Coordinates of C-alpha atoms and ligand atoms in Angstrom, one line a residue:
X1 CA 1.5 -19.2 -0.9
X2 CA 3.4 -18.6 2.3
X3 CA 1.6 -17.4 5.5
X4 CA 3.8 -15.8 8.2
X5 CA 2.1 -15.2 11.5
X6 CA 3.8 -12.5 13.8
X7 CA 2.8 -12.0 17.5
X8 CA 1.6 -8.4 17.1
X9 CA 0.4 -5.9 14.4
X10 CA 3.7 -4.0 14.9
X11 CA 5.8 -7.2 14.3
X12 CA 3.8 -7.9 11.2
X13 CA 4.4 -4.4 9.7
X14 CA 8.0 -4.6 10.7
X15 CA 8.3 -7.9 8.8
X16 CA 6.7 -6.5 5.8
X17 CA 8.9 -3.3 5.8
X18 CA 12.0 -5.4 6.2
X19 CA 10.9 -7.5 3.3
X20 CA 10.4 -4.5 1.0
X21 CA 13.7 -3.0 2.3
X22 CA 15.7 -6.3 1.4
X23 CA 14.3 -6.3 -2.0
X24 CA 15.1 -2.5 -2.6
X25 CA 18.5 -3.0 -1.4
X26 CA 19.1 -6.0 -3.7
X27 CA 17.6 -4.0 -6.6
X28 CA 17.6 -0.1 -6.3
X29 CA 15.6 0.1 -9.6
X30 CA 12.7 -2.0 -8.0
X31 CA 9.3 -1.5 -9.5
X32 CA 7.2 -1.5 -6.3
X33 CA 3.3 -1.9 -6.3
X34 CA 1.9 0.0 -3.3
X35 CA -1.3 -0.1 -1.4
X36 CA -3.2 2.3 0.8
X37 CA -5.5 1.8 3.8
X38 CA -5.0 2.0 7.6
X39 CA -3.1 -1.2 7.6
X40 CA -0.2 0.2 5.4
X41 CA 0.4 3.4 7.5
X42 CA 2.7 1.6 10.0
X43 CA 4.7 -0.1 7.1
X44 CA 5.3 3.5 5.5
X45 CA 6.3 4.9 8.8
X46 CA 8.9 2.2 9.2
X47 CA 10.2 2.6 5.6
X48 CA 10.5 6.3 6.2
X49 CA 12.5 5.6 9.3
X50 CA 14.7 3.2 7.5
X51 CA 15.3 5.8 4.8
X52 CA 16.2 8.4 7.4
X53 CA 18.3 6.3 9.7
X54 CA 19.6 3.4 7.6
X55 CA 20.2 4.9 4.2
X56 CA 17.3 3.0 2.6
X57 CA 17.6 4.5 -0.8
X58 CA 14.4 5.1 -2.8
X59 CA 16.0 7.4 -5.5
X60 CA 15.8 4.8 -8.3
X61 CA 12.7 3.2 -7.2
X62 CA 9.5 3.3 -9.3
X63 CA 6.1 2.9 -7.7
X64 CA 2.6 2.0 -9.0
X65 CA -0.3 2.2 -6.6
X66 CA -3.2 -0.2 -6.7
X67 CA -6.1 2.3 -7.0
X68 CA -7.5 5.9 -6.9
X69 CA -11.1 7.2 -6.3
X70 CA -12.7 8.8 -9.3
X71 CA -13.6 12.4 -8.8
X72 CA -11.1 13.3 -6.3
X73 CA -8.3 15.6 -6.9
X74 CA -4.7 14.8 -5.8
X75 CA -5.0 17.6 -3.2
X76 CA -8.3 16.2 -1.7
X77 CA -7.1 14.7 1.6
X78 CA -9.1 11.6 0.9
X79 CA -7.5 10.9 -2.4
X80 CA -4.9 8.1 -2.5
X81 CA -2.5 10.4 -4.0
X82 CA -2.8 12.6 -1.1
X83 CA -2.3 9.6 1.3
X84 CA 0.8 8.4 -0.6
X85 CA 2.4 11.8 -0.5
X86 CA 1.6 12.2 3.3
X87 CA 2.6 8.7 4.5
X88 CA 5.6 7.8 2.2
X89 CA 6.6 9.9 -0.8
X90 CA 7.1 13.1 1.2
X91 CA 9.1 11.3 3.8
X92 CA 11.6 9.3 1.6
X93 CA 14.0 10.2 -1.1
X94 CA 12.0 9.1 -4.0
X95 CA 11.7 11.1 -7.2
X96 CA 8.0 12.2 -7.4
X97 CA 8.1 11.6 -11.2
X98 CA 8.7 7.9 -10.4
X99 CA 5.6 7.6 -8.4
X100 CA 2.5 6.6 -10.2
X101 CA -1.2 6.6 -9.3
X102 CA -4.1 6.4 -11.6
X103 CA -5.7 9.8 -12.4
X104 CA -9.3 9.8 -10.9
X105 CA -9.9 13.0 -12.5
X106 CA -9.0 12.0 -16.1
X107 CA -11.5 13.3 -18.7
X108 CA -11.4 10.0 -20.5
X109 CA -11.2 7.3 -17.6
X110 CA -11.0 4.3 -19.9
X111 CA -8.0 5.9 -21.7
X112 CA -6.4 6.7 -18.3
X113 CA -6.7 3.0 -17.3
X114 CA -5.2 1.9 -20.6
X115 CA -2.3 4.4 -20.1
X116 CA -1.8 3.2 -16.5
X117 CA -1.3 -0.5 -17.9
X118 CA 1.0 0.8 -20.5
X119 CA 3.2 2.6 -18.0
X120 CA 3.5 -0.5 -15.9
X121 CA 4.6 -2.5 -18.9
X122 CA 7.1 0.3 -20.0
X123 CA 8.8 -0.1 -16.6
X124 CA 9.2 -3.7 -17.0
X125 CA 6.3 -5.0 -14.8
X126 CA 5.8 -4.8 -11.1
X127 CA 8.5 -6.6 -9.2
X128 CA 6.9 -6.7 -5.8
X129 CA 3.2 -5.8 -5.2
X130 CA 2.3 -4.8 -1.6
X131 CA -1.4 -5.6 -0.8
X132 CA -3.9 -5.0 2.1
X133 CA -7.2 -6.7 2.1
X134 CA -10.8 -5.3 2.4
X135 CA -13.2 -7.0 4.9
X136 CA -15.1 -8.4 2.0
X137 CA -11.8 -9.7 0.4
X138 CA -11.1 -7.3 -2.2
X139 CA -7.5 -6.4 -3.5
X140 CA -7.3 -2.9 -4.5
X141 CA -10.9 -2.1 -5.4
X142 CA -11.6 -5.4 -7.1
X143 CA -15.0 -5.9 -5.9
X144 CA -17.2 -9.1 -5.8
X145 CA -17.2 -10.7 -9.4
X146 CA -14.0 -9.1 -10.6
X147 CA -12.8 -11.3 -13.4
X148 CA -9.5 -13.3 -12.8
X149 CA -8.2 -11.7 -16.0
X150 CA -9.3 -8.1 -15.4
X151 CA -6.9 -5.2 -15.9
X152 CA -6.9 -1.7 -14.8
X153 CA -10.4 -0.3 -15.1
X154 CA -13.1 1.8 -13.4
X155 CA -15.0 -0.4 -10.8
X156 CA -18.1 0.6 -8.9
X157 CA -17.7 0.2 -5.3
X158 CA -19.7 -2.3 -3.2
X159 CA -21.8 -1.0 -0.3
X160 CA -19.6 -2.8 2.2
X161 CA -16.6 -1.2 0.7
X162 CA -18.1 2.3 1.0
X163 CA -19.2 1.6 4.6
X164 CA -15.7 0.3 5.5
X165 CA -14.0 3.3 4.1
X166 CA -16.6 5.9 5.4
X167 CA -14.8 6.6 8.6
X168 CA -12.0 8.2 6.5
X169 CA -14.3 10.7 5.1
X170 CA -16.3 13.5 6.9
X171 CA -19.6 12.2 5.9
X172 CA -20.5 8.7 4.6
X173 CA -22.2 10.1 1.5
X174 CA -18.8 11.6 0.5
X175 CA -17.3 8.3 -0.2
X176 CA -16.9 8.2 -4.0
X177 CA -19.1 5.5 -5.9
X178 CA -16.3 4.5 -8.3
X179 CA -12.7 4.0 -8.4
X180 CA -9.8 3.1 -10.8
X181 CA -8.2 0.0 -9.9
X182 CA -5.6 -2.4 -11.1
X183 CA -7.3 -5.6 -12.2
X184 CA -7.0 -9.0 -10.8
X185 CA -4.9 -9.9 -13.8
X186 CA -2.7 -7.0 -13.3
X187 CA -2.0 -7.8 -9.7
X188 CA -1.3 -11.4 -10.6
X189 CA 1.3 -10.5 -13.3
X190 CA 3.5 -8.9 -10.4
X191 CA 6.6 -11.1 -9.9
X192 CA 5.9 -11.3 -6.3
X193 CA 2.9 -10.4 -4.1
X194 CA 3.1 -9.5 -0.5
X195 CA -0.1 -9.1 1.5
X196 CA -0.4 -7.7 5.0
X197 CA -3.6 -8.0 7.4
X198 CA -3.9 -7.3 11.0
X199 CA -6.5 -7.3 13.6
X200 CA -9.3 -9.6 14.7
X201 CA -11.7 -7.8 12.1
X202 CA -9.7 -9.5 9.3
X203 CA -9.6 -12.9 10.8
X204 CA -12.6 -14.3 8.9
X205 CA -11.6 -13.0 5.5
X206 CA -8.0 -13.9 5.9
X207 CA -8.9 -17.6 6.5
X208 CA -11.2 -17.4 3.3
X209 CA -8.5 -15.8 1.1
X210 CA -5.8 -18.2 2.2
X211 CA -7.6 -21.5 2.8
X212 CA -11.0 -21.2 1.1
X213 CA -12.1 -21.9 -2.4
X214 CA -10.9 -19.6 -5.2
X215 CA -13.9 -17.4 -6.3
X216 CA -14.3 -14.2 -8.2
X217 CA -16.6 -13.2 -5.2
X218 CA -13.5 -12.7 -3.1
X219 CA -10.6 -11.3 -5.3
X220 CA -8.0 -12.1 -2.7
X221 CA -8.6 -15.9 -3.1
X222 CA -7.0 -15.5 -6.5
X223 CA -3.7 -15.0 -4.8
X224 CA -3.7 -18.8 -4.4
X225 CA -3.0 -18.9 -8.3
X226 CA 0.2 -16.9 -7.7
X227 CA 3.5 -18.6 -7.7
X228 CA 5.2 -16.1 -5.2
X229 CA 2.8 -14.7 -2.8
X230 CA 3.5 -14.2 1.0
X231 CA 0.7 -13.3 3.4
X232 CA 2.0 -11.6 6.7
X233 CA -0.6 -11.4 9.4
X234 CA -0.6 -10.9 13.2
X235 CA -2.0 -13.3 15.8
X236 CA -5.5 -11.7 15.7
X237 CA -5.9 -11.8 12.0
X238 CA -4.6 -15.4 12.0
X239 CA -7.3 -16.6 14.5
X240 CA -9.4 -18.5 12.1
X241 CA -6.6 -20.1 10.0
X242 CA -6.6 -24.0 10.2
X243 CA -2.8 -24.4 9.4
X244 CA -1.4 -21.9 11.9
X245 CA 0.9 -24.6 13.5
X246 CA 2.4 -25.5 10.2
X247 CA 2.9 -21.9 9.1
X248 CA 4.5 -21.0 12.4
X249 CA 6.9 -24.0 12.0
X250 CA 7.9 -22.9 8.5
X251 CA 8.8 -19.3 9.7
X252 CA 10.7 -20.7 12.7
X253 CA 12.7 -23.3 10.9
X254 CA 13.1 -22.6 7.1
X255 CA 16.4 -21.1 6.0
X256 CA 14.9 -18.4 3.9
X257 CA 13.3 -16.8 6.9
X258 CA 16.5 -16.9 9.0
X259 CA 17.5 -13.2 8.4
X260 CA 13.9 -12.1 9.4
X261 CA 13.6 -14.0 12.5
Ligands
GLP301 C1 -9.2 0.1 0.5 C2 -8.2 -0.2 -0.6 C3 -7.6 -1.5 -0.4 C4 -7.2 -1.8 1.1 C5 -8.4 -1.8 2.0 C6 -8.2 -2.2 3.4 O1 -10.4 -0.4 0.2 N1 -8.7 0.2 -1.8 O2 -6.3 -1.7 -1.2 O3 -6.7 -3.1 1.2 O4 -9.0 -0.4 1.8 O5 -8.0 -1.0 4.2 P1 -7.6 -1.0 5.8 O6 -6.1 -1.4 5.8 O7 -7.9 0.4 6.1 O8 -8.4 -2.0 6.4

């Protein structure tokens, strides 16, 4: 795992967007795993600007989102499909047919989960998976006790998750109780993972995810098992990390980061 600490939330989002842009320029057919949440809004705004001003080309890119609420239609403003259309897909030159999210309205949810896994496999697997982190440490909606080998499936949302996401709904009771989410195993199969966290509210969980013991209670700790995982944080989210000095030295000195400094 590599941890990169940037001074501000804007710098952290900018670095993540530039890493994605570099991958997409190197491979226009990139299979990109995407995430939702407030953290990603600035990343998508930067990617949209790069598409508009710097010819960043999404026309051949395929995307798979981590998760979707059960019971919300694509038109529901709280659905992740709506979020993605609004923040990214409607603002870049991506072919809508190449954008994939689980269908939380499917009559047979288990069949939908299996179909989603098959689609990922048919596209050759995910090249780069973008990730946020919930305050309790979930990836996607892999709530506490999610198995390390879990695949895309329906998960009941933990109370802490429903509370965390409640401000995005008109009323806390409206937060769905279930979601379809890629499994921990699905995420760990991605060739590269890229997690972004910002703000003091994430400092505790970032330290646990990066430096704490691996546990199914905190699905983000499983990223320690991944061979190519980068974690980008701002100074506020990095506050509780023990190895901050070491991580900063690597970013400032290692040749692989030269073009990003
Ligand atoms: C939701 C999503 C996660 C995301 C998390 C963090 O629970 N399912 O994928 O990481 O929110 O959201 P935020 O960026 O708003 O803190």
